[in-house]
Coordinates of C-alpha atoms and ligand atoms in Angstrom, one line a residue:
X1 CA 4.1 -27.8 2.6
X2 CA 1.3 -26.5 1.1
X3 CA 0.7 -25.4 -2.6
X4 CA 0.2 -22.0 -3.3
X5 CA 0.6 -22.5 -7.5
X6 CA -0.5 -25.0 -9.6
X7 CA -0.3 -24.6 -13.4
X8 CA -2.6 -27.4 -15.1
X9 CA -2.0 -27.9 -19.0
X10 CA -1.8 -24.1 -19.7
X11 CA -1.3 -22.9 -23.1
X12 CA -0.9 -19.7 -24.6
X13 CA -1.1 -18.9 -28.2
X14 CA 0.2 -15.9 -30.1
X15 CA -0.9 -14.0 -33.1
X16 CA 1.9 -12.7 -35.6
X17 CA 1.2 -10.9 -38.6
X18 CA -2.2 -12.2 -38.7
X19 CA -0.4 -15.8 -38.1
X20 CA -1.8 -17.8 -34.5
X21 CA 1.9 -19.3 -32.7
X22 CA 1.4 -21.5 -29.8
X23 CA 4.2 -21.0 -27.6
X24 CA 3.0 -22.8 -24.5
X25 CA 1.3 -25.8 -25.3
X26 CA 0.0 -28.1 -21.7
X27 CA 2.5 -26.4 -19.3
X28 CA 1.9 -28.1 -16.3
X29 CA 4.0 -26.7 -12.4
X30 CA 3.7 -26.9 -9.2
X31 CA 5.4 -24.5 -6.8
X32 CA 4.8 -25.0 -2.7
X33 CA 4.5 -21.7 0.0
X34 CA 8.2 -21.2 0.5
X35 CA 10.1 -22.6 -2.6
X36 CA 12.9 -21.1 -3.9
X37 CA 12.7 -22.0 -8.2
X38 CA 14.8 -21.8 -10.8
X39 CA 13.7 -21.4 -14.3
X40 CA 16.1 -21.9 -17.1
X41 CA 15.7 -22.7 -21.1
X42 CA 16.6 -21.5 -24.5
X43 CA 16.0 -18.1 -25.8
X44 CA 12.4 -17.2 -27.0
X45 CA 10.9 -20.8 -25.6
X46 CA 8.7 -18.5 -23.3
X47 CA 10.2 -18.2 -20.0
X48 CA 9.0 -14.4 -19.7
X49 CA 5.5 -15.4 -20.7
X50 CA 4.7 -17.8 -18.2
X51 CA 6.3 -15.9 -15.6
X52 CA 4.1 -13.2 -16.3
X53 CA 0.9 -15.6 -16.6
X54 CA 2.0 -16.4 -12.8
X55 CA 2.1 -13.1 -11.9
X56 CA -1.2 -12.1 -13.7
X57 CA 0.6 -9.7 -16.2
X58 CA -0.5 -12.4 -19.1
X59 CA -3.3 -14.7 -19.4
X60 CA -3.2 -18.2 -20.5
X61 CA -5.3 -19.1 -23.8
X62 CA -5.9 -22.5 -22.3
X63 CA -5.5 -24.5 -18.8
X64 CA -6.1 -23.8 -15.3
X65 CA -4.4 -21.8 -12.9
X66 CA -4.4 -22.4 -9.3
X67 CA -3.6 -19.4 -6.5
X68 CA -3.8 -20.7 -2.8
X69 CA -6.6 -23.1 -4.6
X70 CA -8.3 -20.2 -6.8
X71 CA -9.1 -20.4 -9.8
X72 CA -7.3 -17.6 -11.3
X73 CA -8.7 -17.9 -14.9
X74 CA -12.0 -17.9 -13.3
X75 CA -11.3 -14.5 -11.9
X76 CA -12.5 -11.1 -13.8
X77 CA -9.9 -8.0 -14.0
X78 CA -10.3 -6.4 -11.1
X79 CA -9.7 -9.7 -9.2
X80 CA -7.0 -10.8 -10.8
X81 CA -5.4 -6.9 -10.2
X82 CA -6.6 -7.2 -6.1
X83 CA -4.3 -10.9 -6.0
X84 CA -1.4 -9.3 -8.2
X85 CA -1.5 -6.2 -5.9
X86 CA -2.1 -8.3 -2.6
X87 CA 0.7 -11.3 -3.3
X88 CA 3.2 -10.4 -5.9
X89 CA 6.6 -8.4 -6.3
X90 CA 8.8 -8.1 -9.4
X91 CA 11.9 -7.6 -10.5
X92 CA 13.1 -7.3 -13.7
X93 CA 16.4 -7.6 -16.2
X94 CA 16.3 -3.9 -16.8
X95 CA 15.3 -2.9 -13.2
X96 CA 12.2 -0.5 -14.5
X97 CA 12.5 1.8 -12.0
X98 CA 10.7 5.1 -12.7
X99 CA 13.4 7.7 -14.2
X100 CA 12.1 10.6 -12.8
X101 CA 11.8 10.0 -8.9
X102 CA 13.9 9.4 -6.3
X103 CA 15.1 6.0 -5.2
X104 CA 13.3 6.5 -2.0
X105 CA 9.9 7.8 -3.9
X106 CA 10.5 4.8 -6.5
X107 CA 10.2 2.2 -2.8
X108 CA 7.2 4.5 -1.5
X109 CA 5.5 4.7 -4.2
X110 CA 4.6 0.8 -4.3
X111 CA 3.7 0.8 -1.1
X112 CA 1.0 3.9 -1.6
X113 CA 0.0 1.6 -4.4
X114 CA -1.1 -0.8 -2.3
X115 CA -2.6 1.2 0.9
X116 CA -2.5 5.1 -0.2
X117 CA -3.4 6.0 3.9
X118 CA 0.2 4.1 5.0
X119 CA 3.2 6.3 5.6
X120 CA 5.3 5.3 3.1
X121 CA 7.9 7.2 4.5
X122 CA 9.8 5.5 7.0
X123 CA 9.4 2.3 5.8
X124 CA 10.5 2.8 2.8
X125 CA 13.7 4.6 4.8
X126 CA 14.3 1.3 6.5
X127 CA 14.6 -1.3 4.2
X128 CA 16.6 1.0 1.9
X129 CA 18.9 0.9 4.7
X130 CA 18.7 -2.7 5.1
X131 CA 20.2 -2.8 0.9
X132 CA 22.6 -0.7 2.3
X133 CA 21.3 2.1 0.3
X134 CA 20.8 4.5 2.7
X135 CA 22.9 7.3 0.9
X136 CA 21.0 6.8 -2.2
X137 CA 17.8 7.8 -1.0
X138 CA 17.3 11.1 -3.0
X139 CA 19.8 9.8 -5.9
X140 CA 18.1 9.3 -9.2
X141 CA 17.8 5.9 -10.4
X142 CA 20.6 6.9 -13.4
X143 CA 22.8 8.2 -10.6
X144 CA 23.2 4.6 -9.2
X145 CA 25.7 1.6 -10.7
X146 CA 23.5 -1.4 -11.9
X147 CA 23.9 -3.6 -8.7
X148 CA 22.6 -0.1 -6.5
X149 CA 19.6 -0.1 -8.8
X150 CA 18.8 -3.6 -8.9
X151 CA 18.9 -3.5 -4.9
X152 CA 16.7 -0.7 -5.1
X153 CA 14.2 -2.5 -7.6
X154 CA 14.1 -5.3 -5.3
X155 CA 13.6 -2.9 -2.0
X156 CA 10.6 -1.7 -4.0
X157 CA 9.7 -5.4 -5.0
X158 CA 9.2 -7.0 -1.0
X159 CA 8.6 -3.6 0.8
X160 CA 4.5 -4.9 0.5
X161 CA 6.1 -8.5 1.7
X162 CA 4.5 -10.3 -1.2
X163 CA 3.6 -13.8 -0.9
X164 CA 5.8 -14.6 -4.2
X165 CA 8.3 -12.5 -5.7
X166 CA 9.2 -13.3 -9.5
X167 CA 12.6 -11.9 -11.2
X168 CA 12.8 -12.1 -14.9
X169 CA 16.6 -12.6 -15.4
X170 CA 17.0 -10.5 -12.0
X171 CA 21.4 -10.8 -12.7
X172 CA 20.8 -10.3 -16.6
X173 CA 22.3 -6.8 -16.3
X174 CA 24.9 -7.6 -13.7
X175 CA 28.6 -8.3 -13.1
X176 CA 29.9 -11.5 -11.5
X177 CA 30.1 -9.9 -8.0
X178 CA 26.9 -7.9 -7.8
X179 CA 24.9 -11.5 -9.7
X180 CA 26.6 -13.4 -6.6
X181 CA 25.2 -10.7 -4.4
X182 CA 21.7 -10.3 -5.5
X183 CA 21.2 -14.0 -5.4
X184 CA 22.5 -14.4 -1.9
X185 CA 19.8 -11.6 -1.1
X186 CA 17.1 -13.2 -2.5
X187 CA 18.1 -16.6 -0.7
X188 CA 18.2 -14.7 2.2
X189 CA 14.7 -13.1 1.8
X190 CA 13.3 -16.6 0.7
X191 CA 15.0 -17.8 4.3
X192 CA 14.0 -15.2 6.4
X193 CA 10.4 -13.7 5.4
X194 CA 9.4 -17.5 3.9
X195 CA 8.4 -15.7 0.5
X196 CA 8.4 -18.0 -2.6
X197 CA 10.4 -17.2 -5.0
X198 CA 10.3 -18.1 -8.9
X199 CA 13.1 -16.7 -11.3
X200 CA 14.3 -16.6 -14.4
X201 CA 18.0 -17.4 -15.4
X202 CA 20.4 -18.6 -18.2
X203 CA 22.9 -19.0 -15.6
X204 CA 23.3 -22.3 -14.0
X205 CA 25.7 -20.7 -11.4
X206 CA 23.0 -18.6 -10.1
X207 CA 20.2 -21.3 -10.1
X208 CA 22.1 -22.9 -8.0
X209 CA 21.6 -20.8 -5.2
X210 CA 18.0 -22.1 -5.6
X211 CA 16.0 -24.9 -3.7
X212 CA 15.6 -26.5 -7.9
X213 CA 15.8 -25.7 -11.0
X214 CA 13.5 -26.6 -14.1
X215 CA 14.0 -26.5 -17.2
X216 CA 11.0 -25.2 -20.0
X217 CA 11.4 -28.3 -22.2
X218 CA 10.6 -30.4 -18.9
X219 CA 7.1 -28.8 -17.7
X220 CA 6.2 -28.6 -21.7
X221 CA 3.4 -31.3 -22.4
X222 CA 4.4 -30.6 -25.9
X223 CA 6.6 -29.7 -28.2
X224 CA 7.2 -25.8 -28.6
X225 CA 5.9 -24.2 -32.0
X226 CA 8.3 -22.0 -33.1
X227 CA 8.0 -19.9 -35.6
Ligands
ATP301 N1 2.9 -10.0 -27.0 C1 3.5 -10.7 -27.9 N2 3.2 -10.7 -29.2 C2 3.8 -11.5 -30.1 N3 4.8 -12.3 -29.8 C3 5.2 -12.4 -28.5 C4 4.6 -11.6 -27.5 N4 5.2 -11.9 -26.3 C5 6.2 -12.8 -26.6 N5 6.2 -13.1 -27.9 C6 7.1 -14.1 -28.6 O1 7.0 -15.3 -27.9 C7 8.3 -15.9 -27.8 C8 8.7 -16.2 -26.4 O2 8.9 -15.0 -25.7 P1 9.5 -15.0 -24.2 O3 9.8 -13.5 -24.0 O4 8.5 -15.5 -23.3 O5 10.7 -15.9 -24.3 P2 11.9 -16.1 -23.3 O6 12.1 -17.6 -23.1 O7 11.7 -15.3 -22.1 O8 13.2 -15.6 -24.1 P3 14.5 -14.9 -23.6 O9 15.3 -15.9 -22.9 O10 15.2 -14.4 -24.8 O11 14.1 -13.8 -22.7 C9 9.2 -15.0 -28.6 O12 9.4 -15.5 -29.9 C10 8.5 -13.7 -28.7 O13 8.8 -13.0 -29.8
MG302 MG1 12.7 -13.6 -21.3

């Protein structure tokens, strides 16, 4: 299996009220094409942060990253927005679907973002369908209970197919049934379309649905400053 992320001694360092925090100090992971990973740790020991320096939301302070063998770090913006665009879905807690649009125009519109010529249309008809969310289509995202909207946030996630899909806490918001639901869904997408998949959890139940689980404290060089 081949390595498509490699996170060499990365740290990240904050600055509050005029104060510098490091909150990632020689974080050091490995993810291969096809893994299915579980993140888990305390509260505020920077789970969210390095997730986002994988999905080149962020930017490390310090360290190397590695995508497919690039040197992400290395790269100027408008790289680093070409592989985020090219590789990467997200999902989110909160969902962060756009309020004013239609579920259907919330899937679409990702897809326009990455090829304005495709017709967004249909496709974005049929995997809608596939999350059994076929009725939906015109609903508003507030029309829609939380599991229907985190479906619909994760339609709009893979509808590019994305190399590696990140979810920040993607059951956060959910009940028992729809968490159970959503992670059989991504273990199925993980199965079937062979994308890699890191995510974010507090819930041990859920990470087990993942290929492993890691804790923060483990891939920290270093002790975490907190504040
Ligand atoms: N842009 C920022 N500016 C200043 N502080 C920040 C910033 N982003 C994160 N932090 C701080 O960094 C720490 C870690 O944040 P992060 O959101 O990564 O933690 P987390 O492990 O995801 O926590 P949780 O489990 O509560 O979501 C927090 O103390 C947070 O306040
Ligand atoms: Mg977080």
């Amino acid at each position: 299996m081949s390595e498509i992320i490699q996170l060499q001694k990365i740290k990240k360092t904050l600055t509050k009220r005029r104060q510098q925090h490091t909150l990632l100090d020689e974080c050091s992971l490995s993810v291969n094409q096809g893994d299915m990973l579980a993140i888990t740790g305390q509260s505020g020991i920077g789970k969210s942060t390095l997730l986002n320096i994988i999905g080149c939301l962020d930017f490390p302070t310090q360290g190397k990253y590695l995508f497919d063998d690039h040197d992400v770090t290395k790269m100027n913006i408008k790289q680093r927005n070409m592989l985020r665009k090219k590789h990467f879905g997200y999902i989110f807690q909160q969902y962060l679907l756009i309020e004013h649009l239609s579920v259907l125009d919330n899937v679409a519109l990702a897809l326009q973002y990455r090829n304005p010529r495709q017709n967004s249309c249909s496709e974005s008809k049929k995997i809608l369908n596939e999350f059994g969310l076929s009725n939906h289509e015109n609903h508003k995202p507030n029309e829609l209970s939380g599991g229907q909207q985190q479906r619909a946030s994760l339609a709009r996630a893979i509808i590019t197919n994305p190399r590696v899909l990140l979810a920040d806490e993607p059951t956060g918001a959910l009940d028992a049934h729809n968490s159970h639901l959503m992670m059989k869904t991504l273990k199925e997408i993980n199965q079937s379309r062979d994308t890699t998949i890191i995510l974010v959890t507090h819930d041990l139940e859920m990470a087990n649905y993942c290929k492993r689980t890691i804790t923060m404290e483990s891939i920290l060089g270093k002790a975490v400053a907190h504040e």
